[in-house]
XYZ file of C-alpha atoms in Angstrom:
271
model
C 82.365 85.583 100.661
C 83.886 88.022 103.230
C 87.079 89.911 102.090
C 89.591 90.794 104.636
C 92.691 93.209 104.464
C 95.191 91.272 105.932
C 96.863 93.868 108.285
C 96.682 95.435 111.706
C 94.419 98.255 111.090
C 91.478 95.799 110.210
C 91.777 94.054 113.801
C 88.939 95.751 115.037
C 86.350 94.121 112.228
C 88.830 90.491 111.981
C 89.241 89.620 114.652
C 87.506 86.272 115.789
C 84.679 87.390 112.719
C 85.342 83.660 111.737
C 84.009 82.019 114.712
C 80.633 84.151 114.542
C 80.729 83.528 110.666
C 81.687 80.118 110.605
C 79.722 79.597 107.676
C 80.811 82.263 105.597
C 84.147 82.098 103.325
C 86.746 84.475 104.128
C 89.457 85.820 101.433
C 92.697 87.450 102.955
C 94.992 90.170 101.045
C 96.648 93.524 100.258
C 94.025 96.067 99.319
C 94.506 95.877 96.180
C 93.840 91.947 95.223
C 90.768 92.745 97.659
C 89.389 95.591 95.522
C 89.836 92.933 92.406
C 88.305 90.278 94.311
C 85.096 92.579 94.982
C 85.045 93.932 91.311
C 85.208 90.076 90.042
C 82.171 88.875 92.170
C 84.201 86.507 94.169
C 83.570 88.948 97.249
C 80.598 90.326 98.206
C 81.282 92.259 100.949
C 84.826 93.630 101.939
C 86.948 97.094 102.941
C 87.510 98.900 99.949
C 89.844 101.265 98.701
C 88.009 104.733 98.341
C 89.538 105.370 95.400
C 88.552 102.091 93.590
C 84.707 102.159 95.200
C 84.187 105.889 93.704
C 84.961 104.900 90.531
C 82.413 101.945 90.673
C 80.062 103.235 93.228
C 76.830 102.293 91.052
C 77.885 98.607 91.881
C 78.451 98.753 95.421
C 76.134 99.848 98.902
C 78.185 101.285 101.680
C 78.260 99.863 105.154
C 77.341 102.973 107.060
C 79.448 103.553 110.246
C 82.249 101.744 108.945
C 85.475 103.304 107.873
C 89.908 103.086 108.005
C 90.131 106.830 108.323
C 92.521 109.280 110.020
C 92.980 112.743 111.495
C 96.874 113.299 110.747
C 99.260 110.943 111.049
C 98.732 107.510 110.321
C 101.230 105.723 110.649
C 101.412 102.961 108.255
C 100.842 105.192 104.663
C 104.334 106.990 104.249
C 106.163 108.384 101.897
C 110.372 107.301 102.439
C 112.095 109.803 100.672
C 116.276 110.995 100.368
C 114.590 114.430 99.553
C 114.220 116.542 103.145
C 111.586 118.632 101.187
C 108.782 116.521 98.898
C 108.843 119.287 96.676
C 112.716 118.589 95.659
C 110.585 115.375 93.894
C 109.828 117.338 90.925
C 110.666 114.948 88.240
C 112.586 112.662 90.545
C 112.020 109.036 90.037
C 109.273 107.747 92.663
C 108.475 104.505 93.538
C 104.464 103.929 94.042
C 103.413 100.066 95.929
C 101.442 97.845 94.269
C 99.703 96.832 97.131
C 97.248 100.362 96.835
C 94.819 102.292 94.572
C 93.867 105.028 97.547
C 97.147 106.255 98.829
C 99.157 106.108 95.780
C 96.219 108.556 94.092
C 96.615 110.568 97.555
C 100.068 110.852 97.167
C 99.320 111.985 93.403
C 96.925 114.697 94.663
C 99.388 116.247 97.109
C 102.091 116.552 94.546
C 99.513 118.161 92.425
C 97.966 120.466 95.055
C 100.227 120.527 97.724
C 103.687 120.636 96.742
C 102.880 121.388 93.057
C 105.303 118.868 91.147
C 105.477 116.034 88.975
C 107.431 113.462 90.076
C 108.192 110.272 87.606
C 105.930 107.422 88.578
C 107.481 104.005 88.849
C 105.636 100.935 90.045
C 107.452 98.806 92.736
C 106.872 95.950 95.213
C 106.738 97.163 98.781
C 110.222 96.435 99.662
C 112.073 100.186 101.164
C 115.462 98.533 100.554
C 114.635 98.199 96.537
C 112.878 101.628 96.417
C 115.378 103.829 97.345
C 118.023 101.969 95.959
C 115.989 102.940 92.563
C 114.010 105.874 93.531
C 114.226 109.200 95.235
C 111.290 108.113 97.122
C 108.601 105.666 97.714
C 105.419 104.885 98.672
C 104.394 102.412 101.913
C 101.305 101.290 103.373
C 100.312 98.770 105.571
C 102.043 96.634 108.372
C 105.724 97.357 106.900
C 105.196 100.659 106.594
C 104.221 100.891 109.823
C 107.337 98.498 111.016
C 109.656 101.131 108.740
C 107.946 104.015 110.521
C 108.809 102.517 114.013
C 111.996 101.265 112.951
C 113.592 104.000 111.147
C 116.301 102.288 109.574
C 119.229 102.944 108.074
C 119.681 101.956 104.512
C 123.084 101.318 103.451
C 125.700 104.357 102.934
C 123.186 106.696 102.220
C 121.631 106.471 105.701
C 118.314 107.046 107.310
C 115.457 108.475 104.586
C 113.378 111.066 105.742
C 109.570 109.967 106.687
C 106.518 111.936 105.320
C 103.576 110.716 106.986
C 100.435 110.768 103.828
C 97.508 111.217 106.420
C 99.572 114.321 107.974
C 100.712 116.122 104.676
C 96.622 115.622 103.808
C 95.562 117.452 106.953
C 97.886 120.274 106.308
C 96.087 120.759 102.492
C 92.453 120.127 103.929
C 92.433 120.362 107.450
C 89.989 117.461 107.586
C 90.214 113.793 107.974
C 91.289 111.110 105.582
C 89.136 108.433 104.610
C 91.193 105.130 103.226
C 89.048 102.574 102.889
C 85.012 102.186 103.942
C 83.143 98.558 103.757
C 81.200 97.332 100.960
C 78.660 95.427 99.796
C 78.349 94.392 96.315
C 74.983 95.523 95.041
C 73.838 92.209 92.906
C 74.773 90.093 96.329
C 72.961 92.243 98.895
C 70.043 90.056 99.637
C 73.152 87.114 100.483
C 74.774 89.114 102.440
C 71.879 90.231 104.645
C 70.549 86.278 104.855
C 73.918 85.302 106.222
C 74.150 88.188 108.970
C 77.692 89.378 107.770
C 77.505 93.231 108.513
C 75.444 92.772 112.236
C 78.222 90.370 113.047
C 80.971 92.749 111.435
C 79.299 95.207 113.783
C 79.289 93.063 116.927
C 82.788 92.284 116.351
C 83.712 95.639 115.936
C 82.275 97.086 119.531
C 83.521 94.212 121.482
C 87.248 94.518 119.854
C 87.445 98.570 120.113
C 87.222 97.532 124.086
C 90.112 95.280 123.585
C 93.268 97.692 121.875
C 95.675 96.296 124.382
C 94.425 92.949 123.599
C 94.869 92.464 120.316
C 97.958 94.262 119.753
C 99.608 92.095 122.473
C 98.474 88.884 119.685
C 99.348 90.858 116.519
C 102.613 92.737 117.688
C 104.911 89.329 117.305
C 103.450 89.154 113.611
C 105.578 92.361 112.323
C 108.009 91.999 114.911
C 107.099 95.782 116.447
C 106.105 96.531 120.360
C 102.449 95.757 121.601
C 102.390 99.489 122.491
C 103.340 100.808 118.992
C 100.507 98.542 117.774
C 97.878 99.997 120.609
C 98.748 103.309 119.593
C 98.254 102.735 115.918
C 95.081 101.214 116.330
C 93.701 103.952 118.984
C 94.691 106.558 116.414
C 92.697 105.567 113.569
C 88.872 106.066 113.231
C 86.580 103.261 112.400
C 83.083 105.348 112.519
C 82.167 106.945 109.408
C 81.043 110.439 110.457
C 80.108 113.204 108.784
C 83.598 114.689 109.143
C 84.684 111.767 107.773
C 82.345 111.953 104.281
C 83.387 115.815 104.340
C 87.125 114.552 103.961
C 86.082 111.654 101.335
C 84.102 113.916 99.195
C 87.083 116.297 99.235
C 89.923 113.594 98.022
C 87.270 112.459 95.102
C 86.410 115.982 93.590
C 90.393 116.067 93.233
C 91.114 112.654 92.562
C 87.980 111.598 91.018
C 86.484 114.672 89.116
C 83.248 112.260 87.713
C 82.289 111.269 90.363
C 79.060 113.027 92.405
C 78.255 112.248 96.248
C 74.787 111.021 95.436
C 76.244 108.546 93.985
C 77.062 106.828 97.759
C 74.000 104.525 98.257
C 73.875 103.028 101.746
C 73.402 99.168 102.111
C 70.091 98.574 104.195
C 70.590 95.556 106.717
């Protein structure tokens, strides 16, 4: 089975991948019930959350040339905050989506190394309205952050929150790119997933639809209710080749984030 994340930055790899796989079974969801889908076996070959393949990268093969990455800005990982200065969050109640294992352990690294506080974790649905009305700040990713980025409403008496953009505050620490998710393959169903063509047809899908930004925002924009030229922007800004840049700004979030693990331990998937 194929595992999707069910948002806009995945477009490039989704889109029409079940007409040339129209025998393979595709599963659709928030990063995290993907990661859980891969760990289970029910998925053998999916985007992954960096944080949750490092910590069980002697299971999994890496797709090479494959990433969700960023220089800067992203977009759709933000931090909504009624603090002008993240570093006013020390000890302040923050509110962390479910829906991801990378970002919320980026967001925990910058606090660490960047602004040097400890905010008070709380767990929360992705819904801004219910954050703030509970937090200081919290964490967004995906389509509605990216709506509440473009949107920039206000909430109530307390007005507009202020907008820290995650892949932006990571350049300023590292001055290198941010990885978010890369594709995997589960190890124990690698000779499946080669007999049934998934990552050449992943590939094919992904060169035709990087031609076609304008495209495919026009058919996604009415989705999340945002302009087809916010959505081309979005998707021209991110970075779906995994260069060596890219690895240099992976293996720099995991020696923070996830001190065991050792970049040998990436093992490539052969097709």
């Amino acid at each position: 089975m194929l595992g999707v994340i069910d948002y806009l930055n995945t477009q490039p790899m989704d889109y029409g991948i079940t007409e040339r796989l129209p025998h393979v079974p595709v599963q659709r969801g928030v990063p995290t019930a993907i990661n859980a889908a891969v760990l289970r076996g029910e998925v053998a070959v999916a985007p992954m959350s960096v944080y949750e393949w490092a910590l069980h990268a002697d299971e999994l093969l890496v797709v090479r040339d494959f990433s969700i990455a960023t220089i800067g800005a992203v977009n759709s990982v933000n931090l909504f905050s009624w603090s002008a200065d993240p570093r006013q969050l020390d000890g302040q109640p923050v509110a962390l989506t479910t829906d991801s294992a990378t970002s919320i352990n980026l967001l925990r690294v910058l606090c660490e190394r960047h602004y040097r506080i400890q905010p008070e974790w709380r767990s929360m649905a992705s819904n801004l309205d219910a954050m703030l009305a509970e937090c200081q700040a919290g964490l967004m990713i995906g389509d509605k952050a990216l709506v509440e980025a473009a949107t920039r409403r206000h909430l109530g008496e307390r007005g507009l929150p202020y907008c820290f953009d995650l892949g932006d505050e990571w350049l300023k620490l590292s001055g290198l790119p941010f990885v978010f998710a890369v594709w995997v393959v589960r190890r124990d169903q690698a000779e499946a997933v080669r007999e049934a063509g998934i990552v050449p047809a992943l590939r094919a899908a992904k060169a035709e639809n990087l031609m076609r930004i304008d495209e495919l925002a026009q058919l996604y924009a009415p989705r999340i209710s945002i302009s087809p030229g916010v959505c081309a922007k979005y998707l021209r800004d991110l970075r779906y080749h995994l260069t060596s840049v890219d690895l240099e700004g992976l293996h720099t979030f995991l020696r923070y984030a996830v001190p065991s693990f050792q970049p040998s331990q990436l093992e490539w998937f052969s097709e």
